[in-house]
Amino acid sequence: MRYEKIKGTQDIFGDEIDYWYFIEENARIVANLYGYRELRTPIIEPTELFVRSVGEDTDIVQKEMYTFIDKGGRSITLRPEGTAPTVRAFIENSMLNAGLPQRFFYIGPMFRYERPQAGRLRQFHQFGVELIGSAHPSSDTEILLLAEHFLNKIGVRDRVLHLNSIGCPKCRPVYRQKLKEYYESHVDELCEDCKRRMETNVLRLLDCKIDVAVAERAPKSFEFLCEECQSHYDALKKRLYELGINFVEDGTLVRGLDYYNRTVFEIRHKELGAQNTILAGGRYDGLFAELGGQSTPALGFACGIERLILALKIHGIQVPQKKACFAYVVCIGEKSSIEGFKIAEELRKRGVPTITDVSDRKLTAQLRHADKLGAKVALILGDEELSRSVAHVKILDKFTQIEVSLDVATDYIVELYRSNF
Ligand code: ATP
Ligand code: MG
């Protein structure tokens, strides 16, 4: 019997892992540069957390959640996103006591039961940031600046920032009414889901992946903002202009989750086809109160790592390659193997990635293997060498070989390693 991975999941290995290291390392570096600290929340959460926050009538809750009943009879869901868990953790751990604002980032797997295709998986991974405790447009600016900084740093070009404001509970009813009137006059062009949602949650229609053409001509949310939302939006746009962050206004952008208010945004890549949103987010000032906490303004974004990798590959960006080892210790026979293990361990203690033979193979087979692993040097310890207390150091891609005394062999290799050879 052979087993296969679950549809929409991936095994990540070989050279592919270098892309993951590259993105995750840079995500941590950039997040830290802006003062964001990592928050790790569980993969599993109570189902109600997402129903309550993401929204009953969203695609995520209606169709995409991995939900099961555990042995204690509780309804559990594999997290489909990272913001609701962040807010839950913030409230539950009384993090408010540490004062505001606070800055968090997360990196990890998310789960959604979707139709798998390029850039759309059932287990995918996000790097996300959340800035909690400021309603001021400068916090929106910081989040967008961080997003741009990160994408520039890893080299994702050819992208467009789409920006919108979807108002607040005060002004949104006016917009909702306009939208309803608009969609009522186009009801024949709508899919079944949208016909139903027209009554329950008309904003959702703008995010429909089927009725795209109708949505494009719909009234724009930023034309119906109240005074406060308007000045917040204007102040953000002014700051973005001043800081040289390019964006396009996209008055029908609403995002697929219900908790957003005011600022929403997406960064789309020009060459990624249907799954072209690489980063998305917005403000969620009402979410803390919705989840039983003290009302606290906040915003953030999440970025799809798989889609970033697709973009890096389109650009032909070479990420640093992590080879299995720098040094390979060739051992021939029992005595040489024991001595080889001692030397290899010494090298590792001094920071040199080192592999030794563990299969008792012939010299040539070991050298071939060392080459295949991408080792730079091989340290050869045959009986003849050991009897004279020396070793041969072979520079693998240069076909040169020198003899060194055993007591300086590790020094010599450490030196080669440090000289970035
Ligand atoms: P989409 O419109 O593409 O379905 P979304 O609005 O559902 O995206 P969010 O919930 O905002 O996306 O997630 C933020 C980011 O996470 C997306 O922009 C995307 O890069 C990534 N993402 C979301 N769902 C998936 C998925 N199923 N597979 C891979 N990446 C995903
Ligand atoms: Mg989606």
mmCIF file of N, CA, C and O in Angstrom, residues 38 56 235 265:
data_model
loop_
_atom_site.group_PDB
_atom_site.id
_atom_site.type_symbol
_atom_site.label_atom_id
_atom_site.label_comp_id
_atom_site.label_asym_id
_atom_site.label_seq_id
_atom_site.Cartn_x
_atom_site.Cartn_y
_atom_site.Cartn_z
ATOM 1 N N GLU A 38 7.154 38.114 17.157
ATOM 2 C CA GLU A 38 6.395 36.951 16.702
ATOM 3 C C GLU A 38 5.344 36.502 17.720
ATOM 4 O O GLU A 38 5.573 36.508 18.925
ATOM 5 N N GLU A 56 -20.391 34.796 9.131
ATOM 6 C CA GLU A 56 -21.257 33.668 8.785
ATOM 7 C C GLU A 56 -21.428 33.512 7.271
ATOM 8 O O GLU A 56 -21.436 32.418 6.738
ATOM 9 N N ALA A 235 -6.153 61.395 4.618
ATOM 10 C CA ALA A 235 -4.865 61.518 5.325
ATOM 11 C C ALA A 235 -3.932 60.365 4.953
ATOM 12 O O ALA A 235 -2.729 60.554 4.760
ATOM 13 N N PHE A 265 -6.926 46.764 1.457
ATOM 14 C CA PHE A 265 -5.953 46.826 0.362
ATOM 15 C C PHE A 265 -5.549 45.424 -0.083
ATOM 16 O O PHE A 265 -5.712 44.448 0.657
#
